[in-house]
Amino acid sequence: MNSVLIIPCYNEENTIGNIAAPASNYVDMVIVVDDQSTDRTGEIARLYKAYVCRTVGKHGAGVAIQEGIRQALKTNAEHILVMDGDGQHDALEIPKLLEQLKSCDMVTFSRLQDGEQMPFYRRVGIMIINISYNIFAKQKLSDSQCGFRGFHRKVLDSFTVTESGFAYSTEILIKARKLGFKIAEIPSKAIYHKDYKQNSTLNPFKHGFDVLWRTIKWRIKEEIL
């Protein structure tokens, strides 16, 4: 087995099939982590031959990612990919990640390098978090919050993800950067709904401030202290 894709999900019955079906053409195994969905997310994922596991209690994206990583590391896959389950990203871009992983340890897509469709409030929020992630750092990124990424197995084998919410995104980047792994970034388009409530069930301002201060926390803990 060469590659595994992790998809964390919560109530994504309308999009999971459109992701799992094409993704299965590029990876050896699709792992859907169902964070206690109340709809048919898990059932539909199984129809597309995905391996489905559920979190114990509703915890958040970070806990779902942690479970997905645990399951992926049980396989002998060399490459482990992560992709959001809300349909924001195009599974047809998976080959780009796999190709880039030939020359780096970790690769992440950037929505800000080709992000005309990104809502203004998201663009501003991500840019603020990027500043806290990039300032005084040698390895910088334009989109520290993109959930579409690829890793060599050794990266995720080197540390433990602890954040339960979306701050797992910068936690992983900061820990990988501290350990000296080479992180690459490539542009990607993303799909957004006009109503921000359709893009996320979280309050964008509360969510943004939470990720911001946790990013600062990880910078201090891992790269300063």
Short mmCIF file of N, CA and C in Angstrom, two decimals, residues 41-223:
data_model
loop_
_atom_site.label_atom_id
_atom_site.label_comp_id
_atom_site.label_asym_id
_atom_site.label_seq_id
_atom_site.Cartn_x
_atom_site.Cartn_y
_atom_site.Cartn_z
N THR A 41 -23.77 10.21 6.52
CA THR A 41 -22.39 10.36 6.07
C THR A 41 -21.65 9.02 6.03
N GLY A 42 -21.67 8.29 7.14
CA GLY A 42 -20.96 7.02 7.22
C GLY A 42 -21.51 5.99 6.26
N GLU A 43 -22.82 5.91 6.17
CA GLU A 43 -23.47 4.94 5.28
C GLU A 43 -23.09 5.18 3.82
N ILE A 44 -23.11 6.45 3.42
CA ILE A 44 -22.79 6.78 2.03
C ILE A 44 -21.31 6.52 1.75
N ALA A 45 -20.45 6.85 2.71
CA ALA A 45 -19.01 6.62 2.53
C ALA A 45 -18.73 5.14 2.30
N ARG A 46 -19.42 4.29 3.02
CA ARG A 46 -19.22 2.84 2.86
C ARG A 46 -19.65 2.37 1.48
N LEU A 47 -20.66 3.02 0.91
CA LEU A 47 -21.11 2.66 -0.44
C LEU A 47 -19.99 2.84 -1.45
N TYR A 48 -19.08 3.78 -1.15
CA TYR A 48 -17.96 4.05 -2.05
C TYR A 48 -16.68 3.37 -1.57
N LYS A 49 -16.85 2.31 -0.77
CA LYS A 49 -15.75 1.44 -0.34
C LYS A 49 -14.77 2.12 0.61
N ALA A 50 -15.18 3.20 1.26
CA ALA A 50 -14.31 3.84 2.23
C ALA A 50 -14.34 3.06 3.55
N TYR A 51 -13.22 3.09 4.25
CA TYR A 51 -13.19 2.52 5.60
C TYR A 51 -13.69 3.60 6.54
N VAL A 52 -14.74 3.34 7.28
CA VAL A 52 -15.37 4.35 8.13
C VAL A 52 -15.15 4.01 9.60
N CYS A 53 -14.67 4.99 10.37
CA CYS A 53 -14.57 4.85 11.81
C CYS A 53 -15.22 6.08 12.45
N ARG A 54 -15.70 5.94 13.67
CA ARG A 54 -16.38 7.04 14.35
C ARG A 54 -15.62 7.45 15.60
N THR A 55 -15.64 8.74 15.87
CA THR A 55 -15.04 9.22 17.11
C THR A 55 -15.95 8.83 18.28
N VAL A 56 -15.39 8.83 19.45
CA VAL A 56 -16.18 8.53 20.66
C VAL A 56 -16.64 9.86 21.24
N GLY A 57 -17.87 10.25 20.92
CA GLY A 57 -18.37 11.56 21.32
C GLY A 57 -18.01 12.60 20.27
N LYS A 58 -18.79 13.66 20.20
CA LYS A 58 -18.55 14.74 19.23
C LYS A 58 -17.49 15.66 19.80
N HIS A 59 -16.33 15.71 19.14
CA HIS A 59 -15.21 16.47 19.69
C HIS A 59 -14.73 17.59 18.78
N GLY A 60 -14.69 17.37 17.48
CA GLY A 60 -14.18 18.40 16.59
C GLY A 60 -13.21 17.85 15.57
N ALA A 61 -12.80 18.73 14.64
CA ALA A 61 -11.97 18.31 13.52
C ALA A 61 -10.63 17.75 13.96
N GLY A 62 -10.03 18.34 15.00
CA GLY A 62 -8.72 17.87 15.46
C GLY A 62 -8.76 16.45 15.97
N VAL A 63 -9.79 16.11 16.73
CA VAL A 63 -9.93 14.75 17.25
C VAL A 63 -10.17 13.78 16.10
N ALA A 64 -10.96 14.19 15.11
CA ALA A 64 -11.19 13.34 13.94
C ALA A 64 -9.89 13.10 13.18
N ILE A 65 -9.07 14.13 13.07
CA ILE A 65 -7.77 13.98 12.40
C ILE A 65 -6.88 13.03 13.19
N GLN A 66 -6.88 13.17 14.50
CA GLN A 66 -6.07 12.28 15.34
C GLN A 66 -6.45 10.81 15.12
N GLU A 67 -7.76 10.54 15.08
CA GLU A 67 -8.22 9.17 14.86
C GLU A 67 -7.84 8.69 13.47
N GLY A 68 -7.97 9.57 12.48
CA GLY A 68 -7.59 9.20 11.13
C GLY A 68 -6.12 8.87 11.02
N ILE A 69 -5.28 9.64 11.68
CA ILE A 69 -3.84 9.38 11.66
C ILE A 69 -3.53 8.04 12.32
N ARG A 70 -4.19 7.77 13.44
CA ARG A 70 -3.98 6.49 14.12
C ARG A 70 -4.31 5.33 13.19
N GLN A 71 -5.43 5.43 12.49
CA GLN A 71 -5.83 4.37 11.58
C GLN A 71 -4.88 4.25 10.39
N ALA A 72 -4.45 5.39 9.87
CA ALA A 72 -3.55 5.38 8.70
C ALA A 72 -2.19 4.77 9.05
N LEU A 73 -1.70 5.06 10.25
CA LEU A 73 -0.39 4.55 10.66
C LEU A 73 -0.42 3.05 10.95
N LYS A 74 -1.61 2.48 11.04
CA LYS A 74 -1.73 1.02 11.20
C LYS A 74 -1.45 0.32 9.87
N THR A 75 -1.56 1.05 8.78
CA THR A 75 -1.26 0.48 7.46
C THR A 75 0.23 0.67 7.19
N ASN A 76 0.68 0.18 6.06
CA ASN A 76 2.08 0.38 5.69
C ASN A 76 2.23 1.46 4.61
N ALA A 77 1.25 2.36 4.54
CA ALA A 77 1.26 3.41 3.52
C ALA A 77 2.45 4.34 3.69
N GLU A 78 3.08 4.68 2.59
CA GLU A 78 4.21 5.61 2.61
C GLU A 78 3.73 7.05 2.66
N HIS A 79 2.60 7.33 2.00
CA HIS A 79 2.06 8.68 1.94
C HIS A 79 0.68 8.73 2.60
N ILE A 80 0.47 9.74 3.43
CA ILE A 80 -0.81 9.93 4.11
C ILE A 80 -1.34 11.31 3.74
N LEU A 81 -2.52 11.36 3.15
CA LEU A 81 -3.14 12.61 2.73
C LEU A 81 -4.32 12.94 3.63
N VAL A 82 -4.61 14.22 3.74
CA VAL A 82 -5.76 14.69 4.52
C VAL A 82 -6.56 15.65 3.67
N MET A 83 -7.88 15.52 3.71
CA MET A 83 -8.74 16.36 2.87
C MET A 83 -10.05 16.62 3.61
N ASP A 84 -10.55 17.86 3.56
CA ASP A 84 -11.83 18.19 4.20
C ASP A 84 -12.97 17.44 3.53
N GLY A 85 -14.03 17.19 4.30
CA GLY A 85 -15.17 16.44 3.77
C GLY A 85 -16.33 17.29 3.31
N ASP A 86 -16.15 18.63 3.28
CA ASP A 86 -17.28 19.51 2.95
C ASP A 86 -17.39 19.85 1.48
N GLY A 87 -16.55 19.24 0.65
CA GLY A 87 -16.63 19.51 -0.78
C GLY A 87 -15.90 20.76 -1.22
N GLN A 88 -15.16 21.37 -0.30
CA GLN A 88 -14.43 22.60 -0.62
C GLN A 88 -13.30 22.34 -1.62
N HIS A 89 -12.72 21.14 -1.55
CA HIS A 89 -11.57 20.81 -2.39
C HIS A 89 -11.93 19.76 -3.44
N ASP A 90 -11.13 19.70 -4.48
CA ASP A 90 -11.36 18.80 -5.59
C ASP A 90 -10.43 17.59 -5.48
N ALA A 91 -11.02 16.40 -5.33
CA ALA A 91 -10.21 15.18 -5.20
C ALA A 91 -9.36 14.92 -6.44
N LEU A 92 -9.71 15.52 -7.56
CA LEU A 92 -8.92 15.33 -8.79
C LEU A 92 -7.54 15.97 -8.67
N GLU A 93 -7.32 16.76 -7.62
CA GLU A 93 -6.01 17.38 -7.42
C GLU A 93 -5.08 16.53 -6.56
N ILE A 94 -5.56 15.37 -6.13
CA ILE A 94 -4.72 14.48 -5.32
C ILE A 94 -3.40 14.15 -6.02
N PRO A 95 -3.39 13.86 -7.33
CA PRO A 95 -2.11 13.57 -7.99
C PRO A 95 -1.07 14.68 -7.83
N LYS A 96 -1.51 15.94 -7.71
CA LYS A 96 -0.57 17.04 -7.52
C LYS A 96 0.16 16.89 -6.19
N LEU A 97 -0.58 16.49 -5.14
CA LEU A 97 0.05 16.27 -3.84
C LEU A 97 1.07 15.14 -3.92
N LEU A 98 0.66 14.03 -4.52
CA LEU A 98 1.54 12.86 -4.59
C LEU A 98 2.79 13.17 -5.41
N GLU A 99 2.65 13.94 -6.47
CA GLU A 99 3.81 14.30 -7.29
C GLU A 99 4.76 15.20 -6.50
N GLN A 100 4.22 16.16 -5.77
CA GLN A 100 5.05 17.09 -5.00
C GLN A 100 5.77 16.38 -3.86
N LEU A 101 5.16 15.33 -3.32
CA LEU A 101 5.78 14.60 -2.22
C LEU A 101 7.04 13.85 -2.64
N LYS A 102 7.31 13.81 -3.92
CA LYS A 102 8.55 13.19 -4.39
C LYS A 102 9.77 14.05 -4.03
N SER A 103 9.53 15.33 -3.75
CA SER A 103 10.65 16.24 -3.51
C SER A 103 10.57 16.97 -2.17
N CYS A 104 9.62 16.58 -1.31
CA CYS A 104 9.52 17.23 0.00
C CYS A 104 8.91 16.25 1.00
N ASP A 105 8.89 16.64 2.26
CA ASP A 105 8.35 15.78 3.32
C ASP A 105 6.85 16.00 3.53
N MET A 106 6.41 17.22 3.28
CA MET A 106 5.01 17.57 3.50
C MET A 106 4.61 18.62 2.47
N VAL A 107 3.40 18.53 1.96
CA VAL A 107 2.93 19.51 1.00
C VAL A 107 1.51 19.92 1.37
N THR A 108 1.23 21.20 1.23
CA THR A 108 -0.10 21.71 1.51
C THR A 108 -0.55 22.60 0.36
N PHE A 109 -1.82 22.58 0.07
CA PHE A 109 -2.36 23.47 -0.95
C PHE A 109 -2.54 24.87 -0.36
N SER A 110 -2.53 25.87 -1.22
CA SER A 110 -2.80 27.24 -0.82
C SER A 110 -3.98 27.79 -1.59
N ARG A 111 -5.00 28.19 -0.87
CA ARG A 111 -6.18 28.79 -1.50
C ARG A 111 -5.95 30.26 -1.77
N LEU A 112 -4.96 30.86 -1.15
CA LEU A 112 -4.70 32.30 -1.32
C LEU A 112 -3.84 32.59 -2.53
N GLN A 113 -3.20 31.58 -3.09
CA GLN A 113 -2.43 31.79 -4.31
C GLN A 113 -3.33 31.75 -5.54
N ASP A 114 -4.54 31.24 -5.38
CA ASP A 114 -5.50 31.19 -6.48
C ASP A 114 -6.89 31.23 -5.87
N GLY A 115 -7.15 32.26 -5.06
CA GLY A 115 -8.34 32.25 -4.23
C GLY A 115 -9.35 33.34 -4.47
N GLU A 116 -9.64 33.63 -5.75
CA GLU A 116 -10.59 34.71 -6.04
C GLU A 116 -11.96 34.46 -5.43
N GLN A 117 -12.34 33.18 -5.26
CA GLN A 117 -13.67 32.86 -4.77
C GLN A 117 -13.76 32.91 -3.24
N MET A 118 -12.64 32.99 -2.56
CA MET A 118 -12.65 32.96 -1.10
C MET A 118 -13.36 34.19 -0.55
N PRO A 119 -14.33 33.99 0.36
CA PRO A 119 -15.02 35.12 0.97
C PRO A 119 -14.04 36.05 1.67
N PHE A 120 -14.34 37.35 1.65
CA PHE A 120 -13.42 38.35 2.18
C PHE A 120 -13.09 38.09 3.65
N TYR A 121 -14.12 37.74 4.47
CA TYR A 121 -13.87 37.54 5.89
C TYR A 121 -12.92 36.38 6.14
N ARG A 122 -12.99 35.36 5.28
CA ARG A 122 -12.06 34.23 5.42
C ARG A 122 -10.65 34.63 5.02
N ARG A 123 -10.54 35.37 3.94
CA ARG A 123 -9.23 35.80 3.47
C ARG A 123 -8.52 36.62 4.54
N VAL A 124 -9.24 37.56 5.14
CA VAL A 124 -8.64 38.41 6.17
C VAL A 124 -8.24 37.58 7.39
N GLY A 125 -9.14 36.68 7.83
CA GLY A 125 -8.85 35.85 8.99
C GLY A 125 -7.62 34.98 8.78
N ILE A 126 -7.53 34.35 7.61
CA ILE A 126 -6.39 33.48 7.31
C ILE A 126 -5.10 34.29 7.24
N MET A 127 -5.16 35.49 6.67
CA MET A 127 -3.97 36.32 6.58
C MET A 127 -3.45 36.70 7.96
N ILE A 128 -4.37 36.98 8.89
CA ILE A 128 -3.96 37.33 10.26
C ILE A 128 -3.29 36.13 10.94
N ILE A 129 -3.90 34.95 10.78
CA ILE A 129 -3.31 33.74 11.36
C ILE A 129 -1.97 33.45 10.70
N ASN A 130 -1.86 33.70 9.39
CA ASN A 130 -0.60 33.49 8.69
C ASN A 130 0.52 34.33 9.27
N ILE A 131 0.19 35.57 9.64
CA ILE A 131 1.21 36.44 10.21
C ILE A 131 1.77 35.83 11.50
N SER A 132 0.87 35.32 12.34
CA SER A 132 1.32 34.71 13.60
C SER A 132 2.12 33.44 13.34
N TYR A 133 1.83 32.75 12.25
CA TYR A 133 2.57 31.53 11.90
C TYR A 133 3.92 31.85 11.25
N ASN A 134 3.95 32.89 10.43
CA ASN A 134 5.14 33.18 9.63
C ASN A 134 6.18 34.07 10.28
N ILE A 135 5.78 34.96 11.17
CA ILE A 135 6.68 35.99 11.69
C ILE A 135 7.92 35.38 12.33
N PHE A 136 9.07 35.84 11.87
CA PHE A 136 10.39 35.41 12.36
C PHE A 136 10.71 33.94 12.01
N ALA A 137 9.90 33.31 11.17
CA ALA A 137 10.15 31.91 10.81
C ALA A 137 10.88 31.84 9.46
N LYS A 138 11.72 30.81 9.27
CA LYS A 138 12.44 30.65 8.01
C LYS A 138 11.56 30.03 6.94
N GLN A 139 10.75 29.03 7.32
CA GLN A 139 9.81 28.43 6.37
C GLN A 139 8.45 29.10 6.51
N LYS A 140 8.02 29.80 5.48
CA LYS A 140 6.76 30.53 5.52
C LYS A 140 5.76 29.94 4.53
N LEU A 141 4.47 30.14 4.82
CA LEU A 141 3.40 29.67 3.94
C LEU A 141 2.40 30.79 3.71
N SER A 142 1.69 30.71 2.59
CA SER A 142 0.66 31.72 2.30
C SER A 142 -0.71 31.31 2.83
N ASP A 143 -0.90 30.01 3.14
CA ASP A 143 -2.19 29.52 3.63
C ASP A 143 -1.95 28.43 4.68
N SER A 144 -1.84 28.85 5.92
CA SER A 144 -1.55 27.90 7.00
C SER A 144 -2.78 27.11 7.44
N GLN A 145 -3.95 27.44 6.89
CA GLN A 145 -5.18 26.83 7.36
C GLN A 145 -5.82 25.87 6.37
N CYS A 146 -5.20 25.63 5.24
CA CYS A 146 -5.80 24.73 4.25
C CYS A 146 -5.83 23.30 4.78
N GLY A 147 -6.96 22.64 4.64
CA GLY A 147 -7.13 21.28 5.15
C GLY A 147 -6.80 20.18 4.16
N PHE A 148 -6.24 20.52 3.02
CA PHE A 148 -5.90 19.57 1.96
C PHE A 148 -4.38 19.46 1.91
N ARG A 149 -3.84 18.34 2.45
CA ARG A 149 -2.40 18.21 2.63
C ARG A 149 -1.92 16.79 2.36
N GLY A 150 -0.61 16.67 2.18
CA GLY A 150 0.00 15.36 2.03
C GLY A 150 1.25 15.25 2.87
N PHE A 151 1.52 14.06 3.40
CA PHE A 151 2.67 13.84 4.28
C PHE A 151 3.39 12.55 3.90
N HIS A 152 4.70 12.56 4.06
CA HIS A 152 5.41 11.30 4.15
C HIS A 152 5.09 10.71 5.51
N ARG A 153 5.01 9.44 5.59
CA ARG A 153 4.66 8.74 6.83
C ARG A 153 5.54 9.20 8.01
N LYS A 154 6.82 9.40 7.75
CA LYS A 154 7.75 9.74 8.82
C LYS A 154 7.38 11.04 9.54
N VAL A 155 6.70 11.94 8.84
CA VAL A 155 6.30 13.21 9.47
C VAL A 155 5.28 12.96 10.57
N LEU A 156 4.20 12.26 10.25
CA LEU A 156 3.14 12.02 11.22
C LEU A 156 3.54 10.98 12.26
N ASP A 157 4.62 10.27 11.99
CA ASP A 157 5.16 9.31 12.97
C ASP A 157 6.05 10.01 13.99
N SER A 158 6.37 11.28 13.74
CA SER A 158 7.37 11.97 14.55
C SER A 158 6.79 12.77 15.72
N PHE A 159 5.50 13.00 15.73
CA PHE A 159 4.88 13.78 16.82
C PHE A 159 3.42 13.40 16.94
N THR A 160 2.80 13.85 18.02
CA THR A 160 1.39 13.58 18.28
C THR A 160 0.57 14.85 18.13
N VAL A 161 -0.55 14.78 17.44
CA VAL A 161 -1.47 15.91 17.32
C VAL A 161 -2.36 15.93 18.56
N THR A 162 -2.48 17.09 19.19
CA THR A 162 -3.24 17.18 20.45
C THR A 162 -4.44 18.12 20.38
N GLU A 163 -4.45 19.07 19.45
CA GLU A 163 -5.56 20.02 19.37
C GLU A 163 -6.84 19.31 18.94
N SER A 164 -7.94 19.62 19.62
CA SER A 164 -9.22 18.98 19.29
C SER A 164 -9.97 19.71 18.19
N GLY A 165 -9.72 21.01 18.05
CA GLY A 165 -10.41 21.80 17.04
C GLY A 165 -9.53 22.06 15.83
N PHE A 166 -9.86 23.13 15.08
CA PHE A 166 -9.17 23.40 13.83
C PHE A 166 -7.75 23.94 14.01
N ALA A 167 -7.35 24.23 15.23
CA ALA A 167 -5.98 24.66 15.46
C ALA A 167 -4.99 23.53 15.22
N TYR A 168 -5.50 22.30 15.02
CA TYR A 168 -4.61 21.19 14.66
C TYR A 168 -3.81 21.55 13.41
N SER A 169 -4.38 22.41 12.56
CA SER A 169 -3.76 22.76 11.29
C SER A 169 -2.39 23.40 11.49
N THR A 170 -2.33 24.44 12.34
CA THR A 170 -1.04 25.09 12.58
C THR A 170 -0.19 24.30 13.57
N GLU A 171 -0.81 23.53 14.46
CA GLU A 171 -0.03 22.68 15.36
C GLU A 171 0.86 21.73 14.54
N ILE A 172 0.27 21.08 13.55
CA ILE A 172 1.02 20.16 12.71
C ILE A 172 2.14 20.88 11.97
N LEU A 173 1.84 22.04 11.39
CA LEU A 173 2.84 22.79 10.64
C LEU A 173 4.01 23.22 11.52
N ILE A 174 3.70 23.72 12.71
CA ILE A 174 4.74 24.21 13.61
C ILE A 174 5.62 23.06 14.10
N LYS A 175 5.01 21.94 14.45
CA LYS A 175 5.80 20.80 14.93
C LYS A 175 6.65 20.22 13.81
N ALA A 176 6.10 20.16 12.60
CA ALA A 176 6.87 19.64 11.46
C ALA A 176 8.03 20.58 11.13
N ARG A 177 7.77 21.87 11.18
CA ARG A 177 8.82 22.85 10.88
C ARG A 177 9.94 22.80 11.92
N LYS A 178 9.55 22.65 13.19
CA LYS A 178 10.55 22.58 14.25
C LYS A 178 11.49 21.39 14.05
N LEU A 179 10.94 20.27 13.57
CA LEU A 179 11.74 19.06 13.37
C LEU A 179 12.56 19.09 12.09
N GLY A 180 12.41 20.17 11.32
CA GLY A 180 13.23 20.34 10.13
C GLY A 180 12.71 19.69 8.87
N PHE A 181 11.46 19.28 8.86
CA PHE A 181 10.89 18.69 7.66
C PHE A 181 10.69 19.76 6.58
N LYS A 182 10.90 19.37 5.34
CA LYS A 182 10.72 20.29 4.22
C LYS A 182 9.24 20.36 3.85
N ILE A 183 8.67 21.56 3.93
CA ILE A 183 7.25 21.78 3.66
C ILE A 183 7.10 22.59 2.38
N ALA A 184 6.35 22.07 1.43
CA ALA A 184 6.11 22.76 0.16
C ALA A 184 4.65 23.20 0.09
N GLU A 185 4.39 24.16 -0.78
CA GLU A 185 3.03 24.70 -0.94
C GLU A 185 2.75 24.89 -2.43
N ILE A 186 1.56 24.45 -2.85
CA ILE A 186 1.16 24.61 -4.25
C ILE A 186 -0.24 25.20 -4.31
N PRO A 187 -0.56 25.97 -5.34
CA PRO A 187 -1.87 26.63 -5.42
C PRO A 187 -3.01 25.67 -5.72
N SER A 188 -4.18 26.02 -5.20
CA SER A 188 -5.38 25.22 -5.44
C SER A 188 -6.60 26.12 -5.37
N LYS A 189 -7.60 25.80 -6.15
CA LYS A 189 -8.87 26.52 -6.06
C LYS A 189 -9.77 25.83 -5.05
N ALA A 190 -10.65 26.59 -4.43
CA ALA A 190 -11.59 26.03 -3.46
C ALA A 190 -12.99 26.54 -3.79
N ILE A 191 -13.98 25.76 -3.38
CA ILE A 191 -15.38 26.09 -3.66
C ILE A 191 -16.05 26.57 -2.38
N TYR A 192 -16.70 27.74 -2.45
CA TYR A 192 -17.37 28.30 -1.29
C TYR A 192 -18.82 28.64 -1.63
N HIS A 193 -19.68 28.51 -0.61
CA HIS A 193 -21.07 28.93 -0.76
C HIS A 193 -21.17 30.42 -0.45
N LYS A 194 -22.17 31.08 -1.00
CA LYS A 194 -22.35 32.51 -0.75
C LYS A 194 -22.73 32.76 0.71
N ASP A 195 -23.50 31.87 1.31
CA ASP A 195 -23.87 31.99 2.71
C ASP A 195 -22.80 31.30 3.55
N TYR A 196 -22.09 32.09 4.40
CA TYR A 196 -20.97 31.51 5.15
C TYR A 196 -21.41 30.38 6.06
N LYS A 197 -22.70 30.34 6.45
CA LYS A 197 -23.19 29.27 7.33
C LYS A 197 -23.20 27.93 6.60
N GLN A 198 -23.20 27.96 5.26
CA GLN A 198 -23.14 26.73 4.48
C GLN A 198 -21.70 26.22 4.36
N ASN A 199 -20.74 27.11 4.59
CA ASN A 199 -19.33 26.71 4.53
C ASN A 199 -18.84 26.12 5.84
N SER A 200 -19.45 26.53 6.95
CA SER A 200 -19.03 26.05 8.26
C SER A 200 -20.14 26.29 9.26
N THR A 201 -20.27 25.38 10.23
CA THR A 201 -21.27 25.56 11.28
C THR A 201 -20.72 26.40 12.42
N LEU A 202 -19.44 26.75 12.34
CA LEU A 202 -18.80 27.53 13.40
C LEU A 202 -18.92 29.03 13.13
N ASN A 203 -19.02 29.81 14.20
CA ASN A 203 -18.98 31.26 14.07
C ASN A 203 -17.60 31.65 13.57
N PRO A 204 -17.49 32.32 12.41
CA PRO A 204 -16.18 32.56 11.81
C PRO A 204 -15.26 33.43 12.67
N PHE A 205 -15.83 34.36 13.43
CA PHE A 205 -15.00 35.26 14.23
C PHE A 205 -14.49 34.57 15.50
N LYS A 206 -15.37 33.86 16.17
CA LYS A 206 -14.95 33.10 17.35
C LYS A 206 -13.95 32.03 16.96
N HIS A 207 -14.24 31.34 15.86
CA HIS A 207 -13.34 30.30 15.37
C HIS A 207 -11.97 30.89 15.02
N GLY A 208 -11.96 32.02 14.35
CA GLY A 208 -10.71 32.65 13.93
C GLY A 208 -9.84 33.06 15.11
N PHE A 209 -10.45 33.67 16.12
CA PHE A 209 -9.69 34.09 17.30
C PHE A 209 -9.14 32.88 18.06
N ASP A 210 -9.92 31.80 18.10
CA ASP A 210 -9.47 30.60 18.80
C ASP A 210 -8.22 30.02 18.12
N VAL A 211 -8.27 29.91 16.79
CA VAL A 211 -7.12 29.37 16.05
C VAL A 211 -5.93 30.31 16.18
N LEU A 212 -6.18 31.62 16.17
CA LEU A 212 -5.09 32.60 16.26
C LEU A 212 -4.31 32.45 17.57
N TRP A 213 -5.03 32.45 18.70
CA TRP A 213 -4.29 32.40 19.97
C TRP A 213 -3.63 31.05 20.18
N ARG A 214 -4.24 29.99 19.65
CA ARG A 214 -3.62 28.67 19.78
C ARG A 214 -2.39 28.55 18.87
N THR A 215 -2.41 29.23 17.74
CA THR A 215 -1.22 29.27 16.88
C THR A 215 -0.08 29.98 17.60
N ILE A 216 -0.40 31.09 18.24
CA ILE A 216 0.62 31.82 19.01
C ILE A 216 1.15 30.94 20.14
N LYS A 217 0.26 30.20 20.78
CA LYS A 217 0.67 29.30 21.86
C LYS A 217 1.67 28.27 21.37
N TRP A 218 1.39 27.66 20.20
CA TRP A 218 2.29 26.64 19.68
C TRP A 218 3.61 27.23 19.21
N ARG A 219 3.58 28.44 18.68
CA ARG A 219 4.84 29.11 18.28
C ARG A 219 5.72 29.30 19.50
N ILE A 220 5.12 29.77 20.59
CA ILE A 220 5.89 30.02 21.82
C ILE A 220 6.42 28.72 22.41
N LYS A 221 5.54 27.73 22.48
CA LYS A 221 5.91 26.46 23.11
C LYS A 221 6.97 25.70 22.32
N GLU A 222 6.82 25.65 21.00
CA GLU A 222 7.68 24.81 20.18
C GLU A 222 8.90 25.52 19.62
N GLU A 223 8.79 26.83 19.37
CA GLU A 223 9.86 27.51 18.65
C GLU A 223 10.55 28.62 19.43
#
